[in-house]
Structure formats: C-alpha cells, structure tokens
Amino acid sequence: MIKMDTIYLGTNWKMHKTLAEAKAYTQELLDYVVRFPQFRFFVIPPYTDLWGIREMVKHKEILIGAQNMHYLDEGAHTGEISPRMLSEIGVDIIEIGHSERRQFYGETDFFINEKTRTALQYGFTPLVCIGEPMIEKEFDTSLAYLDRQIRIAMHGVTNEQAKKVWIAYEPVWAIGENGIPAEPEYVGVVHAHIRKTLGELFGKETAAMIPILFGGSVNEMNTLPYLEQEDVNGLFIGRAAWDAKSFLRIMKLIDGWKREQK
Ligand code: PGA
C-alpha cells in the first residue's frame, strides 16, 4: 500500500491551558504551521478555550477539536456538552473515547459508537481513540481487543461516512507521565491490523483513506521511528506538543526526513 502523503499532527491538551495560555500558544503555532503546508495540524483544547481559538484560526490552517461530546442534542446531562453547542462554535474534530475518558469516566464502546455516529451526522470529523491496557498486551490479546473496540465504535457507520473518520491508536500503557513508549515495530503491526479491520468493514479503498494516528509518549526521539511504519499516518501528541517550540522541533524533524526521501 502506498503511504498517504499528508501527515497528521495534532495535540490533545487534556486539562491544561487557560484561555490566555491557549491564545499565546495558538499565536505561536499559527506562525509555525505556514512553513509546513504538507502537514494537517490540529489542536484539541479544553472547551473553555474553543471560542477564543476559533476566532484566531480563520482558515483551517489548524483544525480545532473538542475533547469529548455528548451524543444528545440537549437534555438533563449536567456537565456535558452537546453537538449543537460545538457546531455553533465551528469545531472541526470531536475526540471520542480517549483512554482517560474510558478509564476514569466509564465510557464504554457502545457509548463511543453513539458519539461517533452523532459526530458524523453533524459533519464533524470523529477522532476515535482506541488502545489496549497492558494486561492485553501481556496475554497477547491486543489485536482482538482493538478489533472489538473498532467494530463497536464503527457499527452503523456507512462507507461514505467512514471516509470522514480518523483513528488514533494509543496504547493505555504508553500514555502520560508513567507511560512506557511502545516499540515502533509493535506499533507497525497494530496499525496494519487496524487497517485490515477497517478494510473488512468498509473495503480496502475506503480503509486506505482513513488516517490512523499513533499516540502515547511521542517525543522527538521516537517521532521518526513511528512515522516510518507503513500504516502510521500521523501522530497524536500530548506532553511533547504542549509547548509550541517543542512541537516545532517535531515538525522540523519530520520535514527534514520527508525532504530526504524525495
Ligand atoms: P502523551 O499523551 O503524549 O503525553 O503520552 C498522549 C495522549 O494522551 O493523547
């Protein structure tokens, strides 16, 4: 399979950055991204930063995402945000099923499926996050575990809709301060398997169009080894991209590597 040309590069801020911090970061990022037109950039800030950032980013130089979304239009759901609200802001991406949402807020695959389908109905790009806990890796059941996550998340999604979905593979054990960075070869095997599963669901042609991003302790050291894997179309970065200059170093690395390949 020919590797997708576009490289997807984005960051989930989790519960970090006030509006003032978010604006300062975004200004820096806007200055950087124009140098790399071949990358598709996105940021996923906390809800309170979304309006402010939307006003700064006028032309989709950077896509903007929300970290979560309820699947209902409105209702008695204290603390939740609805698709109508996010649509009004003009959000591009909805991150769905990050492992912290699954682990700490009880999100099930079935709930994630409702959200994915709603996001698609609203015209958002669902960024569906999947990832196995360490125990699955130890028992050599990761692929089966991920298969189930994908099949449930994508249940009822049409072929046409599937072309709008992005997938992020983030092993639970690789994420955050205590994360163990995954071996690039392991990531390569998993991504190929995800592509295969998507192919079984939607056909090979559609599966080839779905970006599969890798995330979990991505940093300057492992950026290229991950991107060298055939089915890795981009990186979903946490800590290493929360400082715009550190994010810039990653962009430069990838840019240099791409130039060498030409
Ligand atoms: P990390 O976070 O890069 O800080 O490990 C990744 C994520 O949770 O998306």
PDB file of C-alpha atoms and ligand atoms in Angstrom:
ATOM      1  CA  MET A   1       0.000   0.000   0.000  1.00  0.00           C
ATOM      2  CA  ILE A   2       1.242   3.488  -0.830  1.00  0.00           C
ATOM      3  CA  LYS A   3       1.678   5.642   2.226  1.00  0.00           C
ATOM      4  CA  MET A   4      -0.726   8.569   2.475  1.00  0.00           C
ATOM      5  CA  ASP A   5       1.027  11.810   1.549  1.00  0.00           C
ATOM      6  CA  THR A   6      -0.429  14.017   4.232  1.00  0.00           C
ATOM      7  CA  ILE A   7       0.974  13.709   7.722  1.00  0.00           C
ATOM      8  CA  TYR A   8      -1.497  14.399  10.501  1.00  0.00           C
ATOM      9  CA  LEU A   9      -0.032  16.144  13.511  1.00  0.00           C
ATOM     10  CA  GLY A  10      -2.014  17.232  16.494  1.00  0.00           C
ATOM     11  CA  THR A  11      -2.202  17.612  20.194  1.00  0.00           C
ATOM     12  CA  ASN A  12      -4.743  16.994  22.920  1.00  0.00           C
ATOM     13  CA  TRP A  13      -4.197  19.500  25.712  1.00  0.00           C
ATOM     14  CA  LYS A  14      -6.203  17.483  28.252  1.00  0.00           C
ATOM     15  CA  MET A  15      -6.991  19.698  31.288  1.00  0.00           C
ATOM     16  CA  HIS A  16      -4.264  22.237  30.559  1.00  0.00           C
ATOM     17  CA  LYS A  17      -4.132  25.884  29.445  1.00  0.00           C
ATOM     18  CA  THR A  18      -6.295  28.817  30.461  1.00  0.00           C
ATOM     19  CA  LEU A  19      -7.700  30.977  27.687  1.00  0.00           C
ATOM     20  CA  ALA A  20      -4.757  33.386  27.924  1.00  0.00           C
ATOM     21  CA  GLU A  21      -2.283  30.498  27.685  1.00  0.00           C
ATOM     22  CA  ALA A  22      -4.257  28.926  24.870  1.00  0.00           C
ATOM     23  CA  LYS A  23      -4.200  32.133  22.843  1.00  0.00           C
ATOM     24  CA  ALA A  24      -0.469  32.656  23.307  1.00  0.00           C
ATOM     25  CA  TYR A  25       0.223  29.068  22.222  1.00  0.00           C
ATOM     26  CA  THR A  26      -2.101  29.303  19.233  1.00  0.00           C
ATOM     27  CA  GLN A  27      -0.460  32.523  18.053  1.00  0.00           C
ATOM     28  CA  GLU A  28       2.918  30.814  18.091  1.00  0.00           C
ATOM     29  CA  LEU A  29       1.557  27.763  16.331  1.00  0.00           C
ATOM     30  CA  LEU A  30      -0.072  29.875  13.619  1.00  0.00           C
ATOM     31  CA  ASP A  31       3.323  31.392  12.905  1.00  0.00           C
ATOM     32  CA  TYR A  32       4.915  27.942  12.604  1.00  0.00           C
ATOM     33  CA  VAL A  33       2.356  25.969  10.634  1.00  0.00           C
ATOM     34  CA  VAL A  34       2.583  28.114   7.499  1.00  0.00           C
ATOM     35  CA  ARG A  35       6.071  26.696   6.986  1.00  0.00           C
ATOM     36  CA  PHE A  36       4.727  23.161   6.685  1.00  0.00           C
ATOM     37  CA  PRO A  37       1.818  23.119   4.242  1.00  0.00           C
ATOM     38  CA  GLN A  38       2.202  19.364   3.733  1.00  0.00           C
ATOM     39  CA  PHE A  39       1.043  18.602   7.295  1.00  0.00           C
ATOM     40  CA  ARG A  40      -2.528  18.585   8.606  1.00  0.00           C
ATOM     41  CA  PHE A  41      -2.414  20.259  12.003  1.00  0.00           C
ATOM     42  CA  PHE A  42      -4.975  20.080  14.753  1.00  0.00           C
ATOM     43  CA  VAL A  43      -5.313  21.105  18.389  1.00  0.00           C
ATOM     44  CA  ILE A  44      -7.794  19.781  20.911  1.00  0.00           C
ATOM     45  CA  PRO A  45      -8.129  22.275  23.761  1.00  0.00           C
ATOM     46  CA  PRO A  46     -10.466  22.281  26.767  1.00  0.00           C
ATOM     47  CA  TYR A  47     -13.982  23.590  25.982  1.00  0.00           C
ATOM     48  CA  THR A  48     -13.383  26.970  27.612  1.00  0.00           C
ATOM     49  CA  ASP A  49     -10.666  27.771  25.071  1.00  0.00           C
ATOM     50  CA  LEU A  50     -12.637  26.797  21.969  1.00  0.00           C
ATOM     51  CA  TRP A  51     -14.395  30.091  21.135  1.00  0.00           C
ATOM     52  CA  GLY A  52     -11.234  32.100  21.641  1.00  0.00           C
ATOM     53  CA  ILE A  53      -9.158  29.846  19.443  1.00  0.00           C
ATOM     54  CA  ARG A  54     -11.844  29.596  16.779  1.00  0.00           C
ATOM     55  CA  GLU A  55     -11.706  33.385  16.457  1.00  0.00           C
ATOM     56  CA  MET A  56      -7.940  33.255  15.958  1.00  0.00           C
ATOM     57  CA  VAL A  57      -7.830  30.422  13.431  1.00  0.00           C
ATOM     58  CA  LYS A  58      -9.784  31.638  10.444  1.00  0.00           C
ATOM     59  CA  HIS A  59      -8.772  29.436   7.545  1.00  0.00           C
ATOM     60  CA  LYS A  60      -8.379  25.885   8.783  1.00  0.00           C
ATOM     61  CA  GLU A  61      -4.590  26.253   8.955  1.00  0.00           C
ATOM     62  CA  ILE A  62      -5.123  24.332  12.168  1.00  0.00           C
ATOM     63  CA  LEU A  63      -8.202  22.200  12.728  1.00  0.00           C
ATOM     64  CA  ILE A  64      -9.823  22.586  16.113  1.00  0.00           C
ATOM     65  CA  GLY A  65     -11.269  19.732  18.117  1.00  0.00           C
ATOM     66  CA  ALA A  66     -13.276  19.170  21.287  1.00  0.00           C
ATOM     67  CA  GLN A  67     -12.075  16.555  23.779  1.00  0.00           C
ATOM     68  CA  ASN A  68     -15.488  14.960  24.187  1.00  0.00           C
ATOM     69  CA  MET A  69     -19.156  15.425  23.295  1.00  0.00           C
ATOM     70  CA  HIS A  70     -22.487  14.008  24.397  1.00  0.00           C
ATOM     71  CA  TYR A  71     -24.480  12.320  21.662  1.00  0.00           C
ATOM     72  CA  LEU A  72     -27.776  14.037  22.510  1.00  0.00           C
ATOM     73  CA  ASP A  73     -28.730  17.487  21.238  1.00  0.00           C
ATOM     74  CA  GLU A  74     -29.749  18.655  24.694  1.00  0.00           C
ATOM     75  CA  GLY A  75     -31.116  17.330  27.952  1.00  0.00           C
ATOM     76  CA  ALA A  76     -30.641  16.763  31.672  1.00  0.00           C
ATOM     77  CA  HIS A  77     -26.911  15.950  31.493  1.00  0.00           C
ATOM     78  CA  THR A  78     -25.124  18.218  33.919  1.00  0.00           C
ATOM     79  CA  GLY A  79     -21.560  18.908  32.929  1.00  0.00           C
ATOM     80  CA  GLU A  80     -21.881  17.661  29.365  1.00  0.00           C
ATOM     81  CA  ILE A  81     -21.551  19.486  26.037  1.00  0.00           C
ATOM     82  CA  SER A  82     -23.836  18.803  23.091  1.00  0.00           C
ATOM     83  CA  PRO A  83     -23.138  18.590  19.359  1.00  0.00           C
ATOM     84  CA  ARG A  84     -25.319  21.656  18.755  1.00  0.00           C
ATOM     85  CA  MET A  85     -23.125  23.710  21.068  1.00  0.00           C
ATOM     86  CA  LEU A  86     -19.920  22.559  19.427  1.00  0.00           C
ATOM     87  CA  SER A  87     -21.404  23.070  15.998  1.00  0.00           C
ATOM     88  CA  GLU A  88     -22.188  26.691  16.872  1.00  0.00           C
ATOM     89  CA  ILE A  89     -18.518  27.275  17.689  1.00  0.00           C
ATOM     90  CA  GLY A  90     -17.478  25.714  14.400  1.00  0.00           C
ATOM     91  CA  VAL A  91     -15.388  22.911  15.844  1.00  0.00           C
ATOM     92  CA  ASP A  92     -13.908  20.577  13.201  1.00  0.00           C
ATOM     93  CA  ILE A  93     -12.996  17.443  15.134  1.00  0.00           C
ATOM     94  CA  ILE A  94     -14.542  15.545  18.042  1.00  0.00           C
ATOM     95  CA  GLU A  95     -12.133  13.392  20.001  1.00  0.00           C
ATOM     96  CA  ILE A  96     -14.041  10.314  21.086  1.00  0.00           C
ATOM     97  CA  GLY A  97     -13.093   7.651  23.603  1.00  0.00           C
ATOM     98  CA  HIS A  98      -9.670   8.809  24.776  1.00  0.00           C
ATOM     99  CA  SER A  99      -8.378   6.216  27.231  1.00  0.00           C
ATOM    100  CA  GLU A 100      -8.733   8.673  30.128  1.00  0.00           C
ATOM    101  CA  ARG A 101     -12.445   9.025  29.300  1.00  0.00           C
ATOM    102  CA  ARG A 102     -12.761   5.254  29.138  1.00  0.00           C
ATOM    103  CA  GLN A 103     -10.744   4.582  32.312  1.00  0.00           C
ATOM    104  CA  PHE A 104     -11.859   7.373  34.634  1.00  0.00           C
ATOM    105  CA  TYR A 105     -15.291   8.344  33.305  1.00  0.00           C
ATOM    106  CA  GLY A 106     -16.690   4.954  32.473  1.00  0.00           C
ATOM    107  CA  GLU A 107     -17.106   5.391  28.705  1.00  0.00           C
ATOM    108  CA  THR A 108     -17.994   2.132  27.039  1.00  0.00           C
ATOM    109  CA  ASP A 109     -17.525   1.086  23.424  1.00  0.00           C
ATOM    110  CA  PHE A 110     -21.283   1.346  22.950  1.00  0.00           C
ATOM    111  CA  PHE A 111     -21.356   4.933  24.205  1.00  0.00           C
ATOM    112  CA  ILE A 112     -18.436   5.710  21.913  1.00  0.00           C
ATOM    113  CA  ASN A 113     -20.400   4.318  18.998  1.00  0.00           C
ATOM    114  CA  GLU A 114     -23.338   6.682  19.743  1.00  0.00           C
ATOM    115  CA  LYS A 115     -20.928   9.602  19.826  1.00  0.00           C
ATOM    116  CA  THR A 116     -19.180   8.596  16.623  1.00  0.00           C
ATOM    117  CA  ARG A 117     -22.423   8.356  14.702  1.00  0.00           C
ATOM    118  CA  THR A 118     -23.694  11.655  16.110  1.00  0.00           C
ATOM    119  CA  ALA A 119     -20.418  13.405  15.259  1.00  0.00           C
ATOM    120  CA  LEU A 120     -20.753  12.168  11.678  1.00  0.00           C
ATOM    121  CA  GLN A 121     -24.369  13.294  11.417  1.00  0.00           C
ATOM    122  CA  TYR A 122     -23.253  16.760  12.437  1.00  0.00           C
ATOM    123  CA  GLY A 123     -20.458  16.805   9.878  1.00  0.00           C
ATOM    124  CA  PHE A 124     -17.646  16.706  12.417  1.00  0.00           C
ATOM    125  CA  THR A 125     -14.552  14.568  11.961  1.00  0.00           C
ATOM    126  CA  PRO A 126     -14.664  11.941  14.703  1.00  0.00           C
ATOM    127  CA  LEU A 127     -11.197  11.153  16.037  1.00  0.00           C
ATOM    128  CA  VAL A 128     -11.909   7.749  17.518  1.00  0.00           C
ATOM    129  CA  CYS A 129      -9.325   6.691  20.085  1.00  0.00           C
ATOM    130  CA  ILE A 130      -8.603   3.051  20.754  1.00  0.00           C
ATOM    131  CA  GLY A 131      -5.931   1.337  22.805  1.00  0.00           C
ATOM    132  CA  GLU A 132      -5.355  -1.763  24.866  1.00  0.00           C
ATOM    133  CA  PRO A 133      -4.405  -1.999  28.568  1.00  0.00           C
ATOM    134  CA  MET A 134      -1.069  -3.650  29.417  1.00  0.00           C
ATOM    135  CA  ILE A 135      -2.694  -6.887  30.507  1.00  0.00           C
ATOM    136  CA  GLU A 136      -3.990  -7.472  26.975  1.00  0.00           C
ATOM    137  CA  LYS A 137      -0.508  -6.985  25.596  1.00  0.00           C
ATOM    138  CA  GLU A 138       0.924  -9.398  28.149  1.00  0.00           C
ATOM    139  CA  PHE A 139      -1.610 -12.044  27.219  1.00  0.00           C
ATOM    140  CA  ASP A 140      -1.082 -11.435  23.527  1.00  0.00           C
ATOM    141  CA  THR A 141      -4.706 -10.447  23.000  1.00  0.00           C
ATOM    142  CA  SER A 142      -4.157  -6.816  21.946  1.00  0.00           C
ATOM    143  CA  LEU A 143      -5.301  -7.280  18.365  1.00  0.00           C
ATOM    144  CA  ALA A 144      -8.548  -8.980  19.352  1.00  0.00           C
ATOM    145  CA  TYR A 145      -9.173  -6.303  21.964  1.00  0.00           C
ATOM    146  CA  LEU A 146      -8.608  -3.479  19.459  1.00  0.00           C
ATOM    147  CA  ASP A 147     -10.692  -5.247  16.866  1.00  0.00           C
ATOM    148  CA  ARG A 148     -13.658  -5.206  19.199  1.00  0.00           C
ATOM    149  CA  GLN A 149     -13.140  -1.520  20.013  1.00  0.00           C
ATOM    150  CA  ILE A 150     -13.096  -0.597  16.315  1.00  0.00           C
ATOM    151  CA  ARG A 151     -16.021  -2.797  15.310  1.00  0.00           C
ATOM    152  CA  ILE A 152     -18.257  -1.408  18.045  1.00  0.00           C
ATOM    153  CA  ALA A 153     -17.181   2.220  17.519  1.00  0.00           C
ATOM    154  CA  MET A 154     -17.884   1.936  13.774  1.00  0.00           C
ATOM    155  CA  HIS A 155     -21.098  -0.056  13.997  1.00  0.00           C
ATOM    156  CA  GLY A 156     -23.763   1.512  11.793  1.00  0.00           C
ATOM    157  CA  VAL A 157     -21.286   3.879  10.115  1.00  0.00           C
ATOM    158  CA  THR A 158     -21.756   3.873   6.338  1.00  0.00           C
ATOM    159  CA  ASN A 159     -18.928   3.551   3.809  1.00  0.00           C
ATOM    160  CA  GLU A 160     -19.315   7.173   2.823  1.00  0.00           C
ATOM    161  CA  GLN A 161     -19.219   8.315   6.461  1.00  0.00           C
ATOM    162  CA  ALA A 162     -16.198   6.157   7.237  1.00  0.00           C
ATOM    163  CA  LYS A 163     -14.115   8.311   4.867  1.00  0.00           C
ATOM    164  CA  LYS A 164     -14.507  11.151   7.335  1.00  0.00           C
ATOM    165  CA  VAL A 165     -13.305   9.224  10.384  1.00  0.00           C
ATOM    166  CA  TRP A 166      -9.811   9.422  11.860  1.00  0.00           C
ATOM    167  CA  ILE A 167      -8.497   6.745  14.203  1.00  0.00           C
ATOM    168  CA  ALA A 168      -5.921   7.242  16.949  1.00  0.00           C
ATOM    169  CA  TYR A 169      -4.188   4.179  18.320  1.00  0.00           C
ATOM    170  CA  GLU A 170      -2.932   4.964  21.799  1.00  0.00           C
ATOM    171  CA  PRO A 171      -1.956   2.014  23.990  1.00  0.00           C
ATOM    172  CA  VAL A 172      -3.151   2.780  27.521  1.00  0.00           C
ATOM    173  CA  TRP A 173       0.244   1.789  28.940  1.00  0.00           C
ATOM    174  CA  ALA A 174       2.107   4.225  26.690  1.00  0.00           C
ATOM    175  CA  ILE A 175       0.186   7.368  27.653  1.00  0.00           C
ATOM    176  CA  GLY A 176       1.226  10.061  30.125  1.00  0.00           C
ATOM    177  CA  GLU A 177       3.936  10.595  32.761  1.00  0.00           C
ATOM    178  CA  ASN A 178       4.228   6.907  33.625  1.00  0.00           C
ATOM    179  CA  GLY A 179       3.812   5.707  30.079  1.00  0.00           C
ATOM    180  CA  ILE A 180       6.204   3.193  28.540  1.00  0.00           C
ATOM    181  CA  PRO A 181       6.910   4.191  24.935  1.00  0.00           C
ATOM    182  CA  ALA A 182       5.762   1.458  22.551  1.00  0.00           C
ATOM    183  CA  GLU A 183       8.231  -0.288  20.249  1.00  0.00           C
ATOM    184  CA  PRO A 184       7.862   1.158  16.726  1.00  0.00           C
ATOM    185  CA  GLU A 185       7.673  -2.370  15.227  1.00  0.00           C
ATOM    186  CA  TYR A 186       4.804  -3.223  17.567  1.00  0.00           C
ATOM    187  CA  VAL A 187       3.032  -0.039  16.514  1.00  0.00           C
ATOM    188  CA  GLY A 188       3.580  -1.000  12.876  1.00  0.00           C
ATOM    189  CA  VAL A 189       1.951  -4.403  13.396  1.00  0.00           C
ATOM    190  CA  VAL A 190      -1.012  -2.915  15.253  1.00  0.00           C
ATOM    191  CA  HIS A 191      -1.605  -0.190  12.667  1.00  0.00           C
ATOM    192  CA  ALA A 192      -1.525  -2.726   9.854  1.00  0.00           C
ATOM    193  CA  HIS A 193      -4.097  -4.764  11.749  1.00  0.00           C
ATOM    194  CA  ILE A 194      -6.325  -1.723  12.286  1.00  0.00           C
ATOM    195  CA  ARG A 195      -6.161  -1.033   8.539  1.00  0.00           C
ATOM    196  CA  LYS A 196      -7.085  -4.646   7.852  1.00  0.00           C
ATOM    197  CA  THR A 197     -10.088  -4.476  10.173  1.00  0.00           C
ATOM    198  CA  LEU A 198     -11.229  -1.223   8.561  1.00  0.00           C
ATOM    199  CA  GLY A 199     -10.863  -2.945   5.206  1.00  0.00           C
ATOM    200  CA  GLU A 200     -13.104  -5.786   6.316  1.00  0.00           C
ATOM    201  CA  LEU A 201     -15.702  -3.261   7.452  1.00  0.00           C
ATOM    202  CA  PHE A 202     -15.590  -0.729   4.627  1.00  0.00           C
ATOM    203  CA  GLY A 203     -13.491  -2.185   1.824  1.00  0.00           C
ATOM    204  CA  LYS A 204      -9.815  -1.666   1.113  1.00  0.00           C
ATOM    205  CA  GLU A 205     -10.230   1.565  -0.808  1.00  0.00           C
ATOM    206  CA  THR A 206     -12.069   3.313   1.998  1.00  0.00           C
ATOM    207  CA  ALA A 207      -9.733   1.851   4.623  1.00  0.00           C
ATOM    208  CA  ALA A 208      -6.776   3.346   2.762  1.00  0.00           C
ATOM    209  CA  MET A 209      -8.347   6.796   3.113  1.00  0.00           C
ATOM    210  CA  ILE A 210      -8.767   6.676   6.891  1.00  0.00           C
ATOM    211  CA  PRO A 211      -5.856   8.306   8.714  1.00  0.00           C
ATOM    212  CA  ILE A 212      -4.541   6.154  11.549  1.00  0.00           C
ATOM    213  CA  LEU A 213      -2.561   8.217  14.033  1.00  0.00           C
ATOM    214  CA  PHE A 214      -0.313   6.971  16.776  1.00  0.00           C
ATOM    215  CA  GLY A 215      -0.184   8.472  20.262  1.00  0.00           C
ATOM    216  CA  GLY A 216       1.338   7.785  23.671  1.00  0.00           C
ATOM    217  CA  SER A 217       4.654   9.279  24.854  1.00  0.00           C
ATOM    218  CA  VAL A 218       5.514  10.560  21.386  1.00  0.00           C
ATOM    219  CA  ASN A 219       8.604  12.765  21.570  1.00  0.00           C
ATOM    220  CA  GLU A 220      11.487  13.983  19.455  1.00  0.00           C
ATOM    221  CA  MET A 221      13.351  10.695  19.888  1.00  0.00           C
ATOM    222  CA  ASN A 222      10.641   8.376  18.623  1.00  0.00           C
ATOM    223  CA  THR A 223       8.762  10.585  16.133  1.00  0.00           C
ATOM    224  CA  LEU A 224      10.545   9.270  13.045  1.00  0.00           C
ATOM    225  CA  PRO A 225      10.652   5.571  14.009  1.00  0.00           C
ATOM    226  CA  TYR A 226       6.865   5.717  14.427  1.00  0.00           C
ATOM    227  CA  LEU A 227       6.261   7.572  11.184  1.00  0.00           C
ATOM    228  CA  GLU A 228       8.458   5.110   9.314  1.00  0.00           C
ATOM    229  CA  GLN A 229       5.845   2.416   9.952  1.00  0.00           C
ATOM    230  CA  GLU A 230       3.775   1.928   6.839  1.00  0.00           C
ATOM    231  CA  ASP A 231       0.315   2.429   8.293  1.00  0.00           C
ATOM    232  CA  VAL A 232       1.155   5.294  10.627  1.00  0.00           C
ATOM    233  CA  ASN A 233      -0.309   8.421   9.011  1.00  0.00           C
ATOM    234  CA  GLY A 234       0.353  10.854  11.789  1.00  0.00           C
ATOM    235  CA  LEU A 235       0.960  11.487  15.452  1.00  0.00           C
ATOM    236  CA  PHE A 236      -1.362  12.448  18.250  1.00  0.00           C
ATOM    237  CA  ILE A 237       0.853  14.109  20.818  1.00  0.00           C
ATOM    238  CA  GLY A 238       0.328  15.102  24.431  1.00  0.00           C
ATOM    239  CA  ARG A 239       3.139  16.476  26.579  1.00  0.00           C
ATOM    240  CA  ALA A 240       5.727  16.920  23.840  1.00  0.00           C
ATOM    241  CA  ALA A 241       3.486  19.361  21.967  1.00  0.00           C
ATOM    242  CA  TRP A 242       2.097  21.451  24.822  1.00  0.00           C
ATOM    243  CA  ASP A 243       4.964  23.839  24.392  1.00  0.00           C
ATOM    244  CA  ALA A 244       4.771  25.292  20.884  1.00  0.00           C
ATOM    245  CA  LYS A 245       8.555  25.359  20.482  1.00  0.00           C
ATOM    246  CA  SER A 246       8.869  21.711  21.362  1.00  0.00           C
ATOM    247  CA  PHE A 247       6.080  20.970  18.860  1.00  0.00           C
ATOM    248  CA  LEU A 248       8.011  22.988  16.272  1.00  0.00           C
ATOM    249  CA  ARG A 249      11.081  20.788  16.791  1.00  0.00           C
ATOM    250  CA  ILE A 250       8.973  17.737  15.973  1.00  0.00           C
ATOM    251  CA  MET A 251       7.607  19.434  12.836  1.00  0.00           C
ATOM    252  CA  LYS A 252      11.143  20.265  11.696  1.00  0.00           C
ATOM    253  CA  LEU A 253      12.314  16.705  12.254  1.00  0.00           C
ATOM    254  CA  ILE A 254       9.530  15.303  10.110  1.00  0.00           C
ATOM    255  CA  ASP A 255      10.013  17.952   7.462  1.00  0.00           C
ATOM    256  CA  GLY A 256      13.740  17.132   7.211  1.00  0.00           C
ATOM    257  CA  TRP A 257      13.006  13.419   6.966  1.00  0.00           C
ATOM    258  CA  LYS A 258      10.416  13.973   4.217  1.00  0.00           C
ATOM    259  CA  ARG A 259      12.852  16.087   2.230  1.00  0.00           C
ATOM    260  CA  GLU A 260      15.487  13.359   2.428  1.00  0.00           C
ATOM    261  CA  GLN A 261      13.018  10.881   0.982  1.00  0.00           C
ATOM    262  CA  LYS A 262      12.424  12.962  -2.152  1.00  0.00           C
TER     263      LYS A 262
HETATM  264  P1  PGA B   1       1.301  11.812  25.959  1.00  0.00           P
HETATM  265  O1  PGA B   1      -0.291  11.823  25.771  1.00  0.00           O
HETATM  266  O2  PGA B   1       1.902  12.145  24.616  1.00  0.00           O
HETATM  267  O3  PGA B   1       1.561  12.910  26.960  1.00  0.00           O
HETATM  268  O4  PGA B   1       1.678  10.481  26.450  1.00  0.00           O
HETATM  269  C1  PGA B   1      -0.854  11.201  24.658  1.00  0.00           C
HETATM  270  C2  PGA B   1      -2.364  11.241  24.723  1.00  0.00           C
HETATM  271  O5  PGA B   1      -2.953  11.008  25.773  1.00  0.00           O
HETATM  272  O6  PGA B   1      -3.002  11.504  23.682  1.00  0.00           O
END
